[in-house]
CSV table of C-alpha atoms in Angstrom, one decimal:
chain,number,residue,atom,x,y,z
A,1,MET,CA,85.3,16.0,-42.3
A,2,LYS,CA,83.3,17.5,-39.4
A,3,SER,CA,86.4,17.2,-37.2
A,4,LYS,CA,88.5,19.2,-39.7
A,5,ILE,CA,85.8,21.9,-39.9
A,6,ALA,CA,85.7,22.1,-36.2
A,7,VAL,CA,89.4,22.5,-36.0
A,8,PHE,CA,89.4,25.2,-38.7
A,9,VAL,CA,86.6,27.2,-36.9
A,10,SER,CA,88.5,26.9,-33.6
A,11,LEU,CA,91.7,28.3,-35.2
A,12,VAL,CA,89.8,31.2,-36.8
A,13,LEU,CA,88.1,32.1,-33.5
A,14,LEU,CA,91.5,31.9,-31.7
A,15,ALA,CA,93.1,34.2,-34.3
A,16,CYS,CA,90.3,36.7,-33.9
A,17,SER,CA,90.7,36.5,-30.1
A,18,PHE,CA,94.4,37.3,-30.4
A,19,ARG,CA,93.6,40.1,-32.8
A,20,ALA,CA,91.1,41.6,-30.5
A,21,ILE,CA,93.6,41.6,-27.6
A,22,ALA,CA,96.2,43.2,-29.7
A,23,LEU,CA,93.9,46.0,-30.9
A,24,ASN,CA,92.5,46.8,-27.5
A,25,PHE,CA,95.5,46.4,-25.1
A,26,PRO,CA,96.8,49.8,-23.9
A,27,LEU,CA,99.7,51.2,-25.9
A,28,CYS,CA,103.0,51.7,-24.1
A,29,VAL,CA,105.5,54.5,-24.6
A,30,ALA,CA,108.7,55.4,-22.9
A,31,ASN,CA,108.0,59.0,-21.8
A,32,ILE,CA,105.7,62.0,-22.0
A,33,ALA,CA,107.4,63.3,-25.2
A,34,GLU,CA,106.4,60.1,-27.0
A,35,LEU,CA,102.9,60.4,-25.7
A,36,GLN,CA,102.7,63.9,-27.2
A,37,SER,CA,104.0,62.6,-30.5
A,38,LEU,CA,101.3,59.9,-31.0
A,39,ASP,CA,98.9,60.3,-33.9
A,40,ILE,CA,95.6,60.7,-32.1
A,41,THR,CA,93.5,59.5,-35.0
A,42,THR,CA,95.5,56.4,-35.5
A,43,VAL,CA,95.6,55.6,-31.8
A,44,THR,CA,91.9,56.0,-31.2
A,45,ASN,CA,91.1,53.9,-34.3
A,46,LEU,CA,93.5,51.1,-33.2
A,47,GLU,CA,92.1,51.1,-29.7
A,48,GLY,CA,88.6,50.6,-31.0
A,49,THR,CA,87.1,52.3,-28.0
A,50,ASN,CA,85.3,55.2,-29.7
A,51,GLY,CA,88.0,57.7,-29.0
A,52,THR,CA,88.9,56.8,-25.4
A,53,ALA,CA,92.3,55.3,-26.0
A,54,VAL,CA,94.5,54.4,-23.0
A,55,VAL,CA,98.3,54.6,-23.1
A,56,LEU,CA,100.8,53.5,-20.4
A,57,VAL,CA,103.8,55.9,-20.1
A,58,GLN,CA,106.9,54.4,-18.5
A,59,GLY,CA,108.4,57.6,-17.2
A,60,TYR,CA,108.3,61.4,-17.5
A,61,TYR,CA,111.7,61.7,-19.2
A,62,SER,CA,112.9,58.1,-19.0
A,63,PRO,CA,111.4,54.7,-17.9
A,64,GLY,CA,111.3,54.3,-14.1
A,65,ASP,CA,111.7,57.9,-13.1
A,66,ARG,CA,108.4,57.9,-11.3
A,67,GLY,CA,106.8,60.5,-13.5
A,68,GLY,CA,105.0,58.2,-15.9
A,69,GLY,CA,101.5,56.6,-15.5
A,70,THR,CA,98.3,55.8,-17.2
A,71,PHE,CA,96.7,58.4,-19.6
A,72,GLN,CA,93.3,58.3,-21.3
A,73,TRP,CA,92.3,60.3,-24.3
A,74,ASN,CA,89.3,62.6,-23.8
A,75,ALA,CA,88.1,64.2,-27.0
A,76,ASN,CA,85.8,66.7,-25.2
A,77,LEU,CA,88.3,68.5,-22.9
A,78,ASN,CA,89.9,71.8,-23.6
A,79,ASN,CA,91.6,72.3,-20.2
A,80,PRO,CA,94.9,74.2,-20.3
A,81,PRO,CA,97.7,71.6,-20.5
A,82,ASP,CA,99.7,71.6,-17.3
A,83,GLY,CA,102.4,69.1,-18.0
A,84,GLY,CA,101.1,66.4,-15.7
A,85,LEU,CA,97.3,66.1,-15.4
A,86,TYR,CA,96.4,67.4,-18.9
A,87,ILE,CA,98.8,66.7,-21.8
A,88,MET,CA,98.2,68.1,-25.2
A,89,PRO,CA,99.5,66.3,-28.3
A,90,ASN,CA,102.1,68.0,-30.6
A,91,SER,CA,100.5,70.1,-33.4
A,92,TRP,CA,97.0,69.6,-32.0
A,93,VAL,CA,94.4,72.3,-32.2
A,94,GLY,CA,91.0,72.3,-30.6
A,95,ASN,CA,89.4,70.0,-28.0
A,96,GLY,CA,91.0,66.8,-26.8
A,97,ARG,CA,93.6,66.1,-24.1
A,98,TRP,CA,95.5,63.2,-22.6
A,99,VAL,CA,94.3,62.9,-19.0
A,100,ARG,CA,96.3,61.2,-16.3
A,101,ILE,CA,94.4,58.5,-14.4
A,102,LEU,CA,95.7,57.4,-11.0
A,103,THR,CA,95.3,53.7,-10.2
A,104,GLY,CA,95.7,53.9,-6.4
A,105,GLU,CA,99.1,55.7,-6.2
A,106,THR,CA,99.6,59.1,-4.5
A,107,PRO,CA,100.3,61.8,-7.1
A,108,ASN,CA,103.9,63.1,-6.9
A,109,VAL,CA,105.7,66.1,-8.2
A,110,LYS,CA,107.7,64.0,-10.7
A,111,MET,CA,104.5,63.4,-12.6
A,112,TRP,CA,104.6,67.1,-13.6
A,113,GLY,CA,108.2,66.9,-14.6
A,114,ALA,CA,110.0,67.9,-11.4
A,115,VAL,CA,113.5,66.3,-11.4
A,116,GLY,CA,114.8,66.7,-7.8
A,117,ASP,CA,118.4,66.4,-8.8
A,118,SER,CA,119.7,69.5,-6.9
A,119,ASN,CA,120.4,71.1,-10.3
A,120,HIS,CA,117.2,71.5,-12.3
A,121,ASP,CA,114.9,74.5,-11.5
A,122,ASP,CA,111.7,72.7,-10.6
A,123,THR,CA,109.6,75.7,-9.6
A,124,THR,CA,107.1,75.6,-12.5
A,125,ASN,CA,106.8,71.9,-12.4
A,126,ILE,CA,106.0,71.8,-8.6
A,127,GLN,CA,103.6,74.8,-8.9
A,128,ASN,CA,101.7,73.0,-11.7
A,129,ALA,CA,101.5,69.9,-9.5
A,130,LEU,CA,100.2,71.9,-6.5
A,131,THR,CA,97.6,73.7,-8.6
A,132,SER,CA,96.4,70.5,-10.4
A,133,VAL,CA,96.1,68.4,-7.3
A,134,GLY,CA,94.0,71.2,-5.8
A,135,ILE,CA,91.4,71.1,-8.7
A,136,PRO,CA,88.2,69.8,-7.1
A,137,GLU,CA,87.3,67.6,-10.1
A,138,SER,CA,90.7,65.9,-10.2
A,139,PHE,CA,92.5,64.0,-7.5
A,140,VAL,CA,92.5,66.2,-4.5
A,141,GLY,CA,94.0,65.2,-1.2
A,142,ALA,CA,97.8,64.7,-1.3
A,143,LEU,CA,101.0,65.5,-3.1
A,144,LEU,CA,104.2,63.6,-2.5
A,145,PHE,CA,107.8,64.9,-2.9
A,146,PRO,CA,109.9,61.7,-3.7
A,147,SER,CA,113.4,61.6,-2.2
A,148,GLY,CA,115.6,64.2,-3.8
A,149,VAL,CA,116.6,67.9,-3.7
A,150,TYR,CA,114.2,70.2,-5.5
A,151,ILE,CA,115.5,73.6,-6.6
A,152,VAL,CA,113.0,76.5,-6.6
A,153,THR,CA,113.4,80.2,-7.4
A,154,ASN,CA,110.0,81.5,-6.4
A,155,THR,CA,107.3,81.0,-3.8
A,156,LEU,CA,105.2,77.8,-4.1
A,157,VAL,CA,101.5,78.5,-3.3
A,158,PHE,CA,99.1,75.6,-2.5
A,159,PRO,CA,95.5,75.1,-1.3
A,160,SER,CA,95.2,74.8,2.4
A,161,ASN,CA,93.3,71.5,2.5
A,162,LEU,CA,96.2,69.5,1.0
A,163,HIS,CA,98.4,66.9,2.4
A,164,ILE,CA,101.9,67.9,1.4
A,165,MET,CA,104.5,65.3,2.3
A,166,GLY,CA,108.1,64.3,1.8
A,167,GLU,CA,109.2,60.7,1.5
A,168,GLY,CA,111.0,59.0,4.4
A,169,ALA,CA,112.9,61.0,7.0
A,170,GLN,CA,113.1,64.8,7.2
A,171,SER,CA,116.1,65.2,4.9
A,172,SER,CA,115.2,62.6,2.3
A,173,SER,CA,113.0,65.1,0.5
A,174,GLN,CA,114.4,68.6,0.3
A,175,VAL,CA,113.2,71.9,-1.2
A,176,GLN,CA,116.0,74.4,-1.7
A,177,MET,CA,115.3,78.1,-2.4
A,178,LEU,CA,117.9,79.8,-4.5
A,179,GLY,CA,116.4,83.3,-4.2
A,180,ASP,CA,115.1,85.3,-1.2
A,181,HIS,CA,111.4,84.4,-1.3
A,182,ASP,CA,109.1,82.4,1.1
A,183,ILE,CA,109.4,78.8,0.0
A,184,PHE,CA,105.8,77.7,0.7
A,185,ARG,CA,102.6,79.7,1.3
A,186,THR,CA,99.1,78.5,1.6
A,187,ALA,CA,96.7,80.1,-0.9
A,188,ASN,CA,94.9,81.6,2.1
A,189,ALA,CA,98.1,83.3,3.3
A,190,GLN,CA,98.8,84.5,-0.3
A,191,SER,CA,95.3,86.0,-0.5
A,192,ALA,CA,95.7,87.8,2.8
A,193,LEU,CA,99.1,89.2,1.8
A,194,ASP,CA,97.6,90.4,-1.5
A,195,GLY,CA,94.8,92.2,0.3
A,196,GLY,CA,92.2,89.7,-0.6
A,197,PRO,CA,89.7,87.7,1.5
A,198,ILE,CA,91.1,86.1,4.7
A,199,ASP,CA,89.9,82.6,5.6
A,200,PHE,CA,91.2,79.7,7.7
A,201,ASP,CA,93.7,77.1,6.8
A,202,HIS,CA,91.5,74.1,7.5
A,203,GLY,CA,92.7,70.6,6.8
A,204,LEU,CA,96.4,71.4,6.2
A,205,ILE,CA,98.9,68.6,6.7
A,206,PHE,CA,102.5,69.5,5.9
A,207,GLU,CA,105.1,66.9,6.9
A,208,ASN,CA,108.4,65.0,6.4
A,209,ILE,CA,110.3,67.5,4.4
A,210,LYS,CA,113.4,69.8,4.7
A,211,LEU,CA,113.2,73.4,3.6
A,212,TRP,CA,116.3,75.5,3.2
A,213,PHE,CA,117.8,78.6,1.7
A,214,HIS,CA,120.9,78.3,-0.3
A,215,SER,CA,122.0,81.7,1.1
A,216,TYR,CA,121.1,83.2,4.4
A,217,SER,CA,117.7,85.0,4.3
A,218,VAL,CA,116.7,87.9,6.5
A,219,SER,CA,113.1,88.2,5.7
A,220,SER,CA,111.7,85.0,4.0
A,221,ALA,CA,110.0,82.1,5.6
A,222,GLY,CA,110.1,78.4,5.0
A,223,LEU,CA,106.4,78.1,5.4
A,224,VAL,CA,103.7,80.8,5.7
A,225,VAL,CA,100.2,80.0,6.9
A,226,CYS,CA,97.2,82.1,7.9
A,227,ASN,CA,94.6,81.4,10.6
A,228,PRO,CA,95.4,77.6,11.1
A,229,GLY,CA,92.0,75.9,11.4
A,230,GLU,CA,90.4,72.6,12.0
A,231,ALA,CA,92.3,69.3,11.5
A,232,SER,CA,95.6,71.1,10.5
A,233,VAL,CA,99.1,70.1,11.6
A,234,ILE,CA,102.7,70.8,10.6
A,235,ARG,CA,105.1,68.1,11.6
A,236,ASN,CA,108.5,66.5,11.1
A,237,VAL,CA,109.8,69.6,9.2
A,238,TRP,CA,113.4,70.9,9.2
A,239,ILE,CA,114.0,74.5,8.1
A,240,VAL,CA,117.5,76.1,7.7
A,241,ASN,CA,119.0,79.5,6.9
A,242,CYS,CA,115.7,81.3,6.9
A,243,GLY,CA,114.4,84.7,8.0
A,244,TYR,CA,111.5,82.9,9.7
A,245,GLY,CA,111.1,79.2,10.0
A,246,ILE,CA,107.3,79.1,10.2
A,247,ARG,CA,105.4,82.4,9.9
A,248,CYS,CA,101.8,82.3,11.0
A,249,PHE,CA,99.5,85.3,10.4
A,250,GLY,CA,96.6,85.2,12.8
A,251,VAL,CA,96.3,82.7,15.7
A,252,GLY,CA,93.5,80.8,14.0
A,253,ALA,CA,91.0,78.4,15.6
A,254,PRO,CA,91.8,76.0,17.1
A,255,GLY,CA,95.2,77.5,16.2
A,256,LEU,CA,98.7,76.6,15.1
A,257,ARG,CA,99.8,73.0,15.9
A,258,LEU,CA,103.4,72.1,15.4
A,259,GLU,CA,105.0,68.7,16.1
A,260,ASN,CA,108.7,67.8,15.8
A,261,ILE,CA,109.8,71.0,14.1
A,262,LYS,CA,113.5,71.9,13.9
A,263,VAL,CA,114.6,75.3,12.7
A,264,ASP,CA,118.3,76.3,12.4
A,265,SER,CA,119.9,79.6,11.7
A,266,ALA,CA,116.9,81.9,11.5
A,267,TYR,CA,117.3,85.7,11.3
A,268,VAL,CA,114.0,86.9,12.9
A,269,ALA,CA,112.4,83.9,14.5
A,270,ASN,CA,112.1,80.2,14.4
A,271,ILE,CA,108.4,80.4,14.9
A,272,SER,CA,106.5,83.7,14.5
A,273,ILE,CA,102.8,84.2,15.4
A,274,GLU,CA,101.5,87.6,14.3
A,275,GLY,CA,98.2,89.2,14.9
A,276,TYR,CA,98.6,91.7,12.0
A,277,LEU,CA,99.7,91.4,8.4
A,278,PRO,CA,102.6,93.5,7.2
A,279,ASN,CA,100.2,96.0,5.8
A,280,GLY,CA,98.6,96.6,9.2
A,281,THR,CA,95.4,94.5,8.6
A,282,PHE,CA,94.3,92.7,11.8
A,283,VAL,CA,93.9,89.0,11.4
A,284,GLY,CA,93.3,87.9,14.9
A,285,GLY,CA,92.1,84.5,16.1
A,286,ALA,CA,91.8,82.8,19.4
A,287,GLY,CA,94.1,79.7,19.4
A,288,PRO,CA,95.2,77.7,21.3
A,289,VAL,CA,98.7,77.2,20.0
A,290,THR,CA,100.4,73.8,20.6
A,291,LEU,CA,104.1,73.2,20.1
A,292,MET,CA,105.4,69.6,20.7
A,293,GLY,CA,109.0,68.6,20.2
A,294,VAL,CA,110.2,71.9,18.8
A,295,SER,CA,113.9,72.5,18.6
A,296,GLY,CA,116.5,74.7,17.0
A,297,ASP,CA,120.0,76.0,16.9
A,298,SER,CA,120.9,79.7,16.4
A,299,GLN,CA,124.3,79.9,14.6
A,300,ARG,CA,124.2,83.2,12.8
A,301,ALA,CA,126.4,86.0,13.9
A,302,ASP,CA,124.3,88.6,12.1
A,303,SER,CA,121.3,88.0,14.4
A,304,ALA,CA,122.5,86.3,17.6
A,305,ALA,CA,121.4,89.3,19.7
A,306,THR,CA,118.0,89.7,18.2
A,307,VAL,CA,116.6,86.3,16.9
A,308,SER,CA,113.7,84.7,18.8
A,309,PHE,CA,112.9,81.1,19.1
A,310,LEU,CA,109.2,81.9,19.5
A,311,ARG,CA,107.9,85.3,18.6
A,312,VAL,CA,104.3,86.3,19.5
A,313,ASP,CA,103.6,89.7,18.0
A,314,ARG,CA,100.5,91.8,18.8
A,315,CYS,CA,98.3,88.8,19.7
A,316,SER,CA,97.6,86.8,22.9
A,317,PRO,CA,97.1,83.1,22.2
A,318,THR,CA,97.3,80.4,24.9
A,319,VAL,CA,100.5,78.6,24.0
A,320,SER,CA,101.3,75.1,25.3
A,321,ILE,CA,104.9,73.9,24.8
A,322,TYR,CA,106.1,70.3,25.3
A,323,ASP,CA,109.7,68.9,24.9
A,324,PHE,CA,111.3,72.2,24.0
A,325,LYS,CA,115.1,72.4,23.0
A,326,ALA,CA,117.0,75.5,22.0
A,327,GLU,CA,120.8,75.8,21.4
A,328,GLY,CA,123.0,78.8,20.6
A,329,ASP,CA,122.0,82.4,21.1
A,330,PHE,CA,118.4,83.5,21.0
A,331,GLY,CA,118.8,87.1,22.1
A,332,GLY,CA,115.3,88.2,21.1
A,333,GLY,CA,113.7,86.1,23.9
């Protein structure tokens, strides 16, 4: 009899154990839309974790598209939903957000819904990603552009102290501008151009990406920075069909540092270092400027007589150039 009782008790405990696992194991959904459709009350009750349910999302639009991840319910948050870091359930009013939790991976723009298929307008998705990654209380540090062609129609502004990176070789990750706007600007450069405070672009790392304009630009830049500062570098970047390749307002301290930069078919200059903003405000800076492995090819008939490879305008930095290569006409000197 004792043996039968022992077996019965063991089976009951085993059943309870399986039940506990089933109730507490994170739910799994296919995409963000399904996450938003979950009934929060039901999910938090099932999880049995006092309102801190965890859900695994397999993809942003479909499983495996690199936009999914782990989300946890936080009943106390009212942060504006941004499509990637903070997700709001459908028909939900008041506090409570699904919050993305990274488990060691680098955040990437597909986590905010960017597609990178050379067809979808990814401007808003990428800008939301840049803004979210720059929030101090979230996961600051880096943002990855997985391989693909990302279409944008307006300037992307990002905090200076971010590591912006493509995946693989220069042309694996591409950002293509359909309009005539600068493609990337640091927030510091944006503030300077808007007449606001001017600081230094400290800690900027921008690398392994191709920036190009669908149609020839005469005034827009691939990347605009302002007063490059400590521990900043721009490297392994290819820019095509621009007004300016890299436009730098102020020399900065220790100054602009470029490594393995290729600019093709610029209208004004491949690299432009300017002591003044377009509105006449002096930016200044002492440098030095270091250019390593810079190259380019001028193939535009509309600017062959005037385009410059390196343009230094109303400032006097010490410039060191290593492994320089220029092809085609650079009539501007």
